[in-house]
Amino acid sequence: MTEPQSFSVSSVYQQLEQALRERDVILETAGVGIVFVKQRRVNRCNQRYAEIFGHARAQDMLGFSSVELYPDEAAFKLLGAQAYPVLATGQRFKTERLMKRLGGEQFWCSLTGRLVNPADAKEGSIWIVDDISEQKAAEAELLSITTGQRLILDHAMVGIVFLRDRQVTQCNRSFEELLGYAPGELDGGSSRQWYLSDADWEAAGQQCYAPFAAGHAFQGEMMLRKKDGSPIFCEVRSKAVDPSNLALGSIWITMDISARKDAEAALVQAKQQLEQMVAQRTQELNASVKALEQKVLEQQAAEARIQQLAHFDTLTGLPNRALLNERSNQAIDIAKRHSSTLALLFLDLDHFKNVNDSLGHRFGDELLKELARRLKSAVREQDTVSRLGGDEFILVLPGADAAGAAHVAAKVMDLACQVFQIEQHEITVTPSIGVALYPLDGLDFDALCRCADVAMYRAKQDGRNTYRFFTAEMQAESARILLLENALRRALERDQLKLHYQPQICMTSGRVIGTEALLRWHHPDLGTISPAEFIPIAEASGLILQIGEWVLRTACLQLKDWMMQGLAPIIMAVNLSSVQFRRADLPSLVSRILDECQLAPALLELELTEGVAMNDPLGAIAVMNDLHDRGIRMSIDDFGTGYSSLSYLKKFRVYKLKIDQQFVRDLSDDPEDRAIVSAIISMAKSLGLQTIAEGVETQGQLDFLREQGCNEVQGYLFAKPMPAEEFGPFVQARTR
């Protein structure tokens, strides 16, 4: 009896070992993660489970707390609250959750769990885990595509409907409106409802669905039926969603062509009438034929014109920027392969705006067309002459070196400087040309353009009517401008900008009656930077708006502070740049700052240069009127350096003209300057305006200005611009 029992136990052990081996094989070969959890810790898991959570080996996770596999403890507790009521009943719990890998990366998991013994939860649970991040990403992409498709359907101007077994699966609002149905009314319905008869419906099925099996689309015209029974002519285009599986249905695009069919019917009727009259009206028929032929020619010309517009400038017929870019890149590629050179010339006409302003844009356009013809005559067939826009032209000269570029530039200048005879006017213009060379100055078209543009501006700075080659010095200047612009962007927040104040003296009493706020910039590394250098950079970059507002507010606050210290009220003069003056909300901004500072508007004087005021006189008048209505004073700065029309000047709501220091400087020696200053003062008196002269440095200048009746002066004879803390004592000293 003992031996059979021993054999039975051995057999059981063998079966148990076999079962354990089979279990291990299942765990290690399973494509999903499998884990046994007991007391919230990993009791056993397979290699796939460890890999999913970023562990190299399954042994590394033994005893691992389940809480650490979730984004946070709250997420773990939420799963437990939802899972264990289900598991306790012996059922399987399945869900999708955000989990956390070893490195902290969160990912989506599919979780399926069951208790080992529902009667005793302490025996633990077994969970099957799978990484479904890619599935989630695919679902999100599908949702995006579906949403995009819905947007296309909702905003399409044509009717779109999807059919499966000739039943509507979805359609857009345009299709419903086309046939007169309410939103959603067609959903799930048969396509039969928009055909006039069963025969039409059957014929449409045979005609349209037959090409689908061959992978072809259908396009044609059909008479359809609206909801109210009325017919409607439509152009129909249809195609199977998947030609290899017609069960997926088809898409139909429908457009109302009733108006076109009516027009065609009217055309047929007209043709019939014409044919009836052909015998008697042969001559008229011939004329009609010729008219039709002319129409064809016009159509062909229009198509050619469209092609021309795509690549050529409409005014001059020269290649436009797109064609220039294409040709230039080809020429650079050739130069690169053959190790040859290439020159790029950037041409800009000097003061071309004066032609448009004085004679009109029609004359300016004619001048540009004639200039284009001259430029083409100055170059070879393989060269490219292009108009960028306005009065800017680019010439690309493949194979040209510095000497060749200089020869062409001189030739172009000679041609451009010759008189242009446009109608009864003889017009003379001069060009400024910048030259850049490949590969010395740049290796691509954009780089060469930038260098040539820089060189062109140097030509303008050197007196215009000349050409300049790009140099390292110009590159340094460009770098300097970029450096200053970047530094200027942080100057305000780093408290590098300061205001100095130059007193304005009454000629009658000798007292200080005002001051001009002057901007100063001291950089810790670059040192003191001249306003003449950084103000143009601020204007070009748009930073002048922020800086100008700071100047205005700081000057007003300073004047208020002086007054609170006991200083008598004086006028605070603040300069406006052209960019600030064009700001739409300038008047309201000034009023807001005055209100913030609790300063009377009459104590603020805004100085505007003559050139800015005359650039858009009508716009300037509107802004000045608004500021004047708010009680703010305006003055014209640097008067006499620009070109002012007296007809506009008398309409400007200004009360003072500032005589530029270039006229004041040589008053003692230059009779022309004395005459100009005398004329300005006399004119101002006749217009009821005050005058102030800047740059007064000698007693002789002061005596002449007093003799001519100038109202106010400022300059080094009295004081240099000074910090705010020095200004108060200076004023008090002159009032004693």
JSON list of N, CA, C and O in Angstrom, two decimals, residues 458-505:
[
{"chain": "A", "resi": 458, "resn": "ARG", "atom": "N", "xyz": [25.40, 103.47, -48.01]},
{"chain": "A", "resi": 458, "resn": "ARG", "atom": "CA", "xyz": [26.64, 104.20, -47.84]},
{"chain": "A", "resi": 458, "resn": "ARG", "atom": "C", "xyz": [26.81, 105.20, -49.00]},
{"chain": "A", "resi": 458, "resn": "ARG", "atom": "O", "xyz": [27.28, 106.32, -48.81]},
{"chain": "A", "resi": 459, "resn": "ALA", "atom": "N", "xyz": [26.43, 104.80, -50.22]},
{"chain": "A", "resi": 459, "resn": "ALA", "atom": "CA", "xyz": [26.49, 105.71, -51.36]},
{"chain": "A", "resi": 459, "resn": "ALA", "atom": "C", "xyz": [25.61, 106.94, -51.11]},
{"chain": "A", "resi": 459, "resn": "ALA", "atom": "O", "xyz": [25.99, 108.07, -51.45]},
{"chain": "A", "resi": 460, "resn": "LYS", "atom": "N", "xyz": [24.45, 106.73, -50.50]},
{"chain": "A", "resi": 460, "resn": "LYS", "atom": "CA", "xyz": [23.58, 107.87, -50.19]},
{"chain": "A", "resi": 460, "resn": "LYS", "atom": "C", "xyz": [24.22, 108.76, -49.13]},
{"chain": "A", "resi": 460, "resn": "LYS", "atom": "O", "xyz": [24.17, 109.99, -49.21]},
{"chain": "A", "resi": 461, "resn": "GLN", "atom": "N", "xyz": [24.84, 108.13, -48.11]},
{"chain": "A", "resi": 461, "resn": "GLN", "atom": "CA", "xyz": [25.48, 108.91, -47.06]},
{"chain": "A", "resi": 461, "resn": "GLN", "atom": "C", "xyz": [26.66, 109.71, -47.61]},
{"chain": "A", "resi": 461, "resn": "GLN", "atom": "O", "xyz": [26.97, 110.79, -47.11]},
{"chain": "A", "resi": 462, "resn": "ASP", "atom": "N", "xyz": [27.30, 109.20, -48.65]},
{"chain": "A", "resi": 462, "resn": "ASP", "atom": "CA", "xyz": [28.46, 109.87, -49.23]},
{"chain": "A", "resi": 462, "resn": "ASP", "atom": "C", "xyz": [28.06, 110.91, -50.27]},
{"chain": "A", "resi": 462, "resn": "ASP", "atom": "O", "xyz": [28.91, 111.34, -51.08]},
{"chain": "A", "resi": 463, "resn": "GLY", "atom": "N", "xyz": [26.82, 111.31, -50.30]},
{"chain": "A", "resi": 463, "resn": "GLY", "atom": "CA", "xyz": [26.41, 112.40, -51.17]},
{"chain": "A", "resi": 463, "resn": "GLY", "atom": "C", "xyz": [25.50, 112.01, -52.31]},
{"chain": "A", "resi": 463, "resn": "GLY", "atom": "O", "xyz": [25.13, 112.84, -53.14]},
{"chain": "A", "resi": 464, "resn": "ARG", "atom": "N", "xyz": [25.16, 110.72, -52.42]},
{"chain": "A", "resi": 464, "resn": "ARG", "atom": "CA", "xyz": [24.28, 110.22, -53.48]},
{"chain": "A", "resi": 464, "resn": "ARG", "atom": "C", "xyz": [24.94, 110.36, -54.84]},
{"chain": "A", "resi": 464, "resn": "ARG", "atom": "O", "xyz": [26.04, 110.84, -54.96]},
{"chain": "A", "resi": 465, "resn": "ASN", "atom": "N", "xyz": [24.26, 109.91, -55.87]},
{"chain": "A", "resi": 465, "resn": "ASN", "atom": "CA", "xyz": [24.75, 109.99, -57.26]},
{"chain": "A", "resi": 465, "resn": "ASN", "atom": "C", "xyz": [26.13, 109.36, -57.38]},
{"chain": "A", "resi": 465, "resn": "ASN", "atom": "O", "xyz": [27.04, 109.90, -58.00]},
{"chain": "A", "resi": 466, "resn": "THR", "atom": "N", "xyz": [26.28, 108.18, -56.77]},
{"chain": "A", "resi": 466, "resn": "THR", "atom": "CA", "xyz": [27.56, 107.47, -56.84]},
{"chain": "A", "resi": 466, "resn": "THR", "atom": "C", "xyz": [27.31, 106.01, -56.56]},
{"chain": "A", "resi": 466, "resn": "THR", "atom": "O", "xyz": [26.17, 105.60, -56.30]},
{"chain": "A", "resi": 467, "resn": "TYR", "atom": "N", "xyz": [28.36, 105.20, -56.64]},
{"chain": "A", "resi": 467, "resn": "TYR", "atom": "CA", "xyz": [28.23, 103.79, -56.29]},
{"chain": "A", "resi": 467, "resn": "TYR", "atom": "C", "xyz": [29.34, 103.43, -55.30]},
{"chain": "A", "resi": 467, "resn": "TYR", "atom": "O", "xyz": [30.40, 104.04, -55.28]},
{"chain": "A", "resi": 468, "resn": "ARG", "atom": "N", "xyz": [29.03, 102.44, -54.47]},
{"chain": "A", "resi": 468, "resn": "ARG", "atom": "CA", "xyz": [29.98, 101.98, -53.48]},
{"chain": "A", "resi": 468, "resn": "ARG", "atom": "C", "xyz": [29.98, 100.45, -53.42]},
{"chain": "A", "resi": 468, "resn": "ARG", "atom": "O", "xyz": [28.93, 99.82, -53.53]},
{"chain": "A", "resi": 469, "resn": "PHE", "atom": "N", "xyz": [31.19, 99.88, -53.29]},
{"chain": "A", "resi": 469, "resn": "PHE", "atom": "CA", "xyz": [31.32, 98.45, -53.06]},
{"chain": "A", "resi": 469, "resn": "PHE", "atom": "C", "xyz": [31.16, 98.16, -51.57]},
{"chain": "A", "resi": 469, "resn": "PHE", "atom": "O", "xyz": [31.54, 98.96, -50.72]},
{"chain": "A", "resi": 470, "resn": "PHE", "atom": "N", "xyz": [30.57, 97.01, -51.27]},
{"chain": "A", "resi": 470, "resn": "PHE", "atom": "CA", "xyz": [30.44, 96.58, -49.88]},
{"chain": "A", "resi": 470, "resn": "PHE", "atom": "C", "xyz": [31.82, 96.33, -49.29]},
{"chain": "A", "resi": 470, "resn": "PHE", "atom": "O", "xyz": [32.69, 95.75, -49.94]},
{"chain": "A", "resi": 471, "resn": "THR", "atom": "N", "xyz": [32.03, 96.80, -48.05]},
{"chain": "A", "resi": 471, "resn": "THR", "atom": "CA", "xyz": [33.33, 96.64, -47.38]},
{"chain": "A", "resi": 471, "resn": "THR", "atom": "C", "xyz": [33.13, 96.12, -45.97]},
{"chain": "A", "resi": 471, "resn": "THR", "atom": "O", "xyz": [32.02, 96.14, -45.42]},
{"chain": "A", "resi": 472, "resn": "ALA", "atom": "N", "xyz": [34.23, 95.70, -45.37]},
{"chain": "A", "resi": 472, "resn": "ALA", "atom": "CA", "xyz": [34.20, 95.24, -43.98]},
{"chain": "A", "resi": 472, "resn": "ALA", "atom": "C", "xyz": [33.78, 96.36, -43.05]},
{"chain": "A", "resi": 472, "resn": "ALA", "atom": "O", "xyz": [33.16, 96.13, -42.01]},
{"chain": "A", "resi": 473, "resn": "GLU", "atom": "N", "xyz": [34.14, 97.61, -43.41]},
{"chain": "A", "resi": 473, "resn": "GLU", "atom": "CA", "xyz": [33.75, 98.76, -42.58]},
{"chain": "A", "resi": 473, "resn": "GLU", "atom": "C", "xyz": [32.23, 98.88, -42.51]},
{"chain": "A", "resi": 473, "resn": "GLU", "atom": "O", "xyz": [31.66, 99.14, -41.46]},
{"chain": "A", "resi": 474, "resn": "MET", "atom": "N", "xyz": [31.60, 98.70, -43.66]},
{"chain": "A", "resi": 474, "resn": "MET", "atom": "CA", "xyz": [30.13, 98.75, -43.68]},
{"chain": "A", "resi": 474, "resn": "MET", "atom": "C", "xyz": [29.55, 97.63, -42.83]},
{"chain": "A", "resi": 474, "resn": "MET", "atom": "O", "xyz": [28.54, 97.82, -42.14]},
{"chain": "A", "resi": 475, "resn": "GLN", "atom": "N", "xyz": [30.20, 96.46, -42.91]},
{"chain": "A", "resi": 475, "resn": "GLN", "atom": "CA", "xyz": [29.74, 95.35, -42.09]},
{"chain": "A", "resi": 475, "resn": "GLN", "atom": "C", "xyz": [29.84, 95.69, -40.62]},
{"chain": "A", "resi": 475, "resn": "GLN", "atom": "O", "xyz": [28.96, 95.37, -39.82]},
{"chain": "A", "resi": 476, "resn": "ALA", "atom": "N", "xyz": [30.92, 96.39, -40.26]},
{"chain": "A", "resi": 476, "resn": "ALA", "atom": "CA", "xyz": [31.10, 96.79, -38.87]},
{"chain": "A", "resi": 476, "resn": "ALA", "atom": "C", "xyz": [30.01, 97.77, -38.45]},
{"chain": "A", "resi": 476, "resn": "ALA", "atom": "O", "xyz": [29.49, 97.71, -37.33]},
{"chain": "A", "resi": 477, "resn": "GLU", "atom": "N", "xyz": [29.67, 98.70, -39.36]},
{"chain": "A", "resi": 477, "resn": "GLU", "atom": "CA", "xyz": [28.61, 99.66, -39.04]},
{"chain": "A", "resi": 477, "resn": "GLU", "atom": "C", "xyz": [27.28, 98.94, -38.85]},
{"chain": "A", "resi": 477, "resn": "GLU", "atom": "O", "xyz": [26.51, 99.27, -37.94]},
{"chain": "A", "resi": 478, "resn": "SER", "atom": "N", "xyz": [26.99, 97.97, -39.72]},
{"chain": "A", "resi": 478, "resn": "SER", "atom": "CA", "xyz": [25.76, 97.19, -39.57]},
{"chain": "A", "resi": 478, "resn": "SER", "atom": "C", "xyz": [25.76, 96.45, -38.25]},
{"chain": "A", "resi": 478, "resn": "SER", "atom": "O", "xyz": [24.74, 96.39, -37.55]},
{"chain": "A", "resi": 479, "resn": "ALA", "atom": "N", "xyz": [26.93, 95.89, -37.90]},
{"chain": "A", "resi": 479, "resn": "ALA", "atom": "CA", "xyz": [27.03, 95.19, -36.62]},
{"chain": "A", "resi": 479, "resn": "ALA", "atom": "C", "xyz": [26.84, 96.16, -35.46]},
{"chain": "A", "resi": 479, "resn": "ALA", "atom": "O", "xyz": [26.22, 95.82, -34.44]},
{"chain": "A", "resi": 480, "resn": "ARG", "atom": "N", "xyz": [27.37, 97.39, -35.62]},
{"chain": "A", "resi": 480, "resn": "ARG", "atom": "CA", "xyz": [27.21, 98.42, -34.57]},
{"chain": "A", "resi": 480, "resn": "ARG", "atom": "C", "xyz": [25.74, 98.76, -34.39]},
{"chain": "A", "resi": 480, "resn": "ARG", "atom": "O", "xyz": [25.24, 98.87, -33.27]},
{"chain": "A", "resi": 481, "resn": "ILE", "atom": "N", "xyz": [25.03, 98.92, -35.50]},
{"chain": "A", "resi": 481, "resn": "ILE", "atom": "CA", "xyz": [23.60, 99.24, -35.43]},
{"chain": "A", "resi": 481, "resn": "ILE", "atom": "C", "xyz": [22.85, 98.11, -34.73]},
{"chain": "A", "resi": 481, "resn": "ILE", "atom": "O", "xyz": [21.99, 98.34, -33.87]},
{"chain": "A", "resi": 482, "resn": "LEU", "atom": "N", "xyz": [23.17, 96.85, -35.09]},
{"chain": "A", "resi": 482, "resn": "LEU", "atom": "CA", "xyz": [22.51, 95.71, -34.46]},
{"chain": "A", "resi": 482, "resn": "LEU", "atom": "C", "xyz": [22.84, 95.66, -32.98]},
{"chain": "A", "resi": 482, "resn": "LEU", "atom": "O", "xyz": [21.96, 95.40, -32.14]},
{"chain": "A", "resi": 483, "resn": "LEU", "atom": "N", "xyz": [24.11, 95.93, -32.63]},
{"chain": "A", "resi": 483, "resn": "LEU", "atom": "CA", "xyz": [24.51, 95.93, -31.23]},
{"chain": "A", "resi": 483, "resn": "LEU", "atom": "C", "xyz": [23.74, 96.98, -30.44]},
{"chain": "A", "resi": 483, "resn": "LEU", "atom": "O", "xyz": [23.22, 96.71, -29.35]},
{"chain": "A", "resi": 484, "resn": "LEU", "atom": "N", "xyz": [23.65, 98.21, -31.00]},
{"chain": "A", "resi": 484, "resn": "LEU", "atom": "CA", "xyz": [22.95, 99.28, -30.30]},
{"chain": "A", "resi": 484, "resn": "LEU", "atom": "C", "xyz": [21.46, 98.99, -30.19]},
{"chain": "A", "resi": 484, "resn": "LEU", "atom": "O", "xyz": [20.84, 99.29, -29.16]},
{"chain": "A", "resi": 485, "resn": "GLU", "atom": "N", "xyz": [20.89, 98.41, -31.24]},
{"chain": "A", "resi": 485, "resn": "GLU", "atom": "CA", "xyz": [19.45, 98.10, -31.19]},
{"chain": "A", "resi": 485, "resn": "GLU", "atom": "C", "xyz": [19.16, 97.10, -30.08]},
{"chain": "A", "resi": 485, "resn": "GLU", "atom": "O", "xyz": [18.21, 97.25, -29.31]},
{"chain": "A", "resi": 486, "resn": "ASN", "atom": "N", "xyz": [19.98, 96.04, -29.99]},
{"chain": "A", "resi": 486, "resn": "ASN", "atom": "CA", "xyz": [19.78, 95.04, -28.94]},
{"chain": "A", "resi": 486, "resn": "ASN", "atom": "C", "xyz": [19.98, 95.65, -27.56]},
{"chain": "A", "resi": 486, "resn": "ASN", "atom": "O", "xyz": [19.24, 95.34, -26.61]},
{"chain": "A", "resi": 487, "resn": "ALA", "atom": "N", "xyz": [21.00, 96.50, -27.42]},
{"chain": "A", "resi": 487, "resn": "ALA", "atom": "CA", "xyz": [21.24, 97.14, -26.13]},
{"chain": "A", "resi": 487, "resn": "ALA", "atom": "C", "xyz": [20.13, 98.11, -25.78]},
{"chain": "A", "resi": 487, "resn": "ALA", "atom": "O", "xyz": [19.73, 98.24, -24.62]},
{"chain": "A", "resi": 488, "resn": "LEU", "atom": "N", "xyz": [19.60, 98.80, -26.80]},
{"chain": "A", "resi": 488, "resn": "LEU", "atom": "CA", "xyz": [18.55, 99.80, -26.56]},
{"chain": "A", "resi": 488, "resn": "LEU", "atom": "C", "xyz": [17.27, 99.13, -26.08]},
{"chain": "A", "resi": 488, "resn": "LEU", "atom": "O", "xyz": [16.48, 99.74, -25.35]},
{"chain": "A", "resi": 489, "resn": "ARG", "atom": "N", "xyz": [17.05, 97.88, -26.46]},
{"chain": "A", "resi": 489, "resn": "ARG", "atom": "CA", "xyz": [15.84, 97.17, -26.04]},
{"chain": "A", "resi": 489, "resn": "ARG", "atom": "C", "xyz": [15.81, 96.95, -24.53]},
{"chain": "A", "resi": 489, "resn": "ARG", "atom": "O", "xyz": [14.74, 96.78, -23.94]},
{"chain": "A", "resi": 490, "resn": "ARG", "atom": "N", "xyz": [16.99, 96.95, -23.89]},
{"chain": "A", "resi": 490, "resn": "ARG", "atom": "CA", "xyz": [17.04, 96.73, -22.44]},
{"chain": "A", "resi": 490, "resn": "ARG", "atom": "C", "xyz": [17.42, 98.00, -21.69]},
{"chain": "A", "resi": 490, "resn": "ARG", "atom": "O", "xyz": [17.56, 97.96, -20.46]},
{"chain": "A", "resi": 491, "resn": "ALA", "atom": "N", "xyz": [17.62, 99.10, -22.42]},
{"chain": "A", "resi": 491, "resn": "ALA", "atom": "CA", "xyz": [18.12, 100.31, -21.78]},
{"chain": "A", "resi": 491, "resn": "ALA", "atom": "C", "xyz": [17.15, 100.86, -20.75]},
{"chain": "A", "resi": 491, "resn": "ALA", "atom": "O", "xyz": [17.56, 101.33, -19.68]},
{"chain": "A", "resi": 492, "resn": "LEU", "atom": "N", "xyz": [15.86, 100.85, -21.05]},
{"chain": "A", "resi": 492, "resn": "LEU", "atom": "CA", "xyz": [14.88, 101.41, -20.11]},
{"chain": "A", "resi": 492, "resn": "LEU", "atom": "C", "xyz": [14.83, 100.60, -18.81]},
{"chain": "A", "resi": 492, "resn": "LEU", "atom": "O", "xyz": [14.91, 101.16, -17.71]},
{"chain": "A", "resi": 493, "resn": "GLU", "atom": "N", "xyz": [14.68, 99.28, -18.95]},
{"chain": "A", "resi": 493, "resn": "GLU", "atom": "CA", "xyz": [14.54, 98.46, -17.75]},
{"chain": "A", "resi": 493, "resn": "GLU", "atom": "C", "xyz": [15.81, 98.46, -16.91]},
{"chain": "A", "resi": 493, "resn": "GLU", "atom": "O", "xyz": [15.76, 98.20, -15.71]},
{"chain": "A", "resi": 494, "resn": "ARG", "atom": "N", "xyz": [16.96, 98.75, -17.54]},
{"chain": "A", "resi": 494, "resn": "ARG", "atom": "CA", "xyz": [18.22, 98.77, -16.81]},
{"chain": "A", "resi": 494, "resn": "ARG", "atom": "C", "xyz": [18.59, 100.19, -16.37]},
{"chain": "A", "resi": 494, "resn": "ARG", "atom": "O", "xyz": [19.72, 100.43, -15.94]},
{"chain": "A", "resi": 495, "resn": "ASP", "atom": "N", "xyz": [17.66, 101.12, -16.50]},
{"chain": "A", "resi": 495, "resn": "ASP", "atom": "CA", "xyz": [17.84, 102.49, -16.00]},
{"chain": "A", "resi": 495, "resn": "ASP", "atom": "C", "xyz": [19.07, 103.16, -16.61]},
{"chain": "A", "resi": 495, "resn": "ASP", "atom": "O", "xyz": [19.80, 103.87, -15.94]},
{"chain": "A", "resi": 496, "resn": "GLN", "atom": "N", "xyz": [19.28, 102.95, -17.91]},
{"chain": "A", "resi": 496, "resn": "GLN", "atom": "CA", "xyz": [20.42, 103.56, -18.60]},
{"chain": "A", "resi": 496, "resn": "GLN", "atom": "C", "xyz": [20.04, 104.88, -19.27]},
{"chain": "A", "resi": 496, "resn": "GLN", "atom": "O", "xyz": [20.92, 105.65, -19.66]},
{"chain": "A", "resi": 497, "resn": "LEU", "atom": "N", "xyz": [18.73, 105.14, -19.44]},
{"chain": "A", "resi": 497, "resn": "LEU", "atom": "CA", "xyz": [18.29, 106.37, -20.10]},
{"chain": "A", "resi": 497, "resn": "LEU", "atom": "C", "xyz": [18.01, 107.44, -19.04]},
{"chain": "A", "resi": 497, "resn": "LEU", "atom": "O", "xyz": [17.42, 107.18, -18.00]},
{"chain": "A", "resi": 498, "resn": "LYS", "atom": "N", "xyz": [18.45, 108.65, -19.33]},
{"chain": "A", "resi": 498, "resn": "LYS", "atom": "CA", "xyz": [18.24, 109.78, -18.43]},
{"chain": "A", "resi": 498, "resn": "LYS", "atom": "C", "xyz": [17.77, 110.97, -19.26]},
{"chain": "A", "resi": 498, "resn": "LYS", "atom": "O", "xyz": [17.97, 111.04, -20.47]},
{"chain": "A", "resi": 499, "resn": "LEU", "atom": "N", "xyz": [17.16, 111.92, -18.57]},
{"chain": "A", "resi": 499, "resn": "LEU", "atom": "CA", "xyz": [16.78, 113.17, -19.22]},
{"chain": "A", "resi": 499, "resn": "LEU", "atom": "C", "xyz": [17.63, 114.30, -18.66]},
{"chain": "A", "resi": 499, "resn": "LEU", "atom": "O", "xyz": [17.83, 114.40, -17.44]},
{"chain": "A", "resi": 500, "resn": "HIS", "atom": "N", "xyz": [18.16, 115.12, -19.56]},
{"chain": "A", "resi": 500, "resn": "HIS", "atom": "CA", "xyz": [18.80, 116.37, -19.18]},
{"chain": "A", "resi": 500, "resn": "HIS", "atom": "C", "xyz": [17.91, 117.51, -19.66]},
{"chain": "A", "resi": 500, "resn": "HIS", "atom": "O", "xyz": [17.11, 117.35, -20.58]},
{"chain": "A", "resi": 501, "resn": "TYR", "atom": "N", "xyz": [18.05, 118.65, -19.00]},
{"chain": "A", "resi": 501, "resn": "TYR", "atom": "CA", "xyz": [17.13, 119.76, -19.26]},
{"chain": "A", "resi": 501, "resn": "TYR", "atom": "C", "xyz": [17.93, 121.01, -19.60]},
{"chain": "A", "resi": 501, "resn": "TYR", "atom": "O", "xyz": [18.83, 121.41, -18.85]},
{"chain": "A", "resi": 502, "resn": "GLN", "atom": "N", "xyz": [17.60, 121.64, -20.74]},
{"chain": "A", "resi": 502, "resn": "GLN", "atom": "CA", "xyz": [18.27, 122.87, -21.14]},
{"chain": "A", "resi": 502, "resn": "GLN", "atom": "C", "xyz": [17.30, 124.04, -20.97]},
{"chain": "A", "resi": 502, "resn": "GLN", "atom": "O", "xyz": [16.21, 124.04, -21.56]},
{"chain": "A", "resi": 503, "resn": "PRO", "atom": "N", "xyz": [17.67, 125.04, -20.20]},
{"chain": "A", "resi": 503, "resn": "PRO", "atom": "CA", "xyz": [16.76, 126.16, -19.93]},
{"chain": "A", "resi": 503, "resn": "PRO", "atom": "C", "xyz": [16.45, 126.95, -21.20]},
{"chain": "A", "resi": 503, "resn": "PRO", "atom": "O", "xyz": [17.28, 127.08, -22.10]},
{"chain": "A", "resi": 504, "resn": "GLN", "atom": "N", "xyz": [15.24, 127.50, -21.25]},
{"chain": "A", "resi": 504, "resn": "GLN", "atom": "CA", "xyz": [14.81, 128.41, -22.31]},
{"chain": "A", "resi": 504, "resn": "GLN", "atom": "C", "xyz": [14.56, 129.78, -21.67]},
{"chain": "A", "resi": 504, "resn": "GLN", "atom": "O", "xyz": [13.80, 129.89, -20.70]},
{"chain": "A", "resi": 505, "resn": "ILE", "atom": "N", "xyz": [15.22, 130.81, -22.23]},
{"chain": "A", "resi": 505, "resn": "ILE", "atom": "CA", "xyz": [15.29, 132.12, -21.58]},
{"chain": "A", "resi": 505, "resn": "ILE", "atom": "C", "xyz": [14.41, 133.11, -22.33]},
{"chain": "A", "resi": 505, "resn": "ILE", "atom": "O", "xyz": [14.43, 133.18, -23.57]}
]
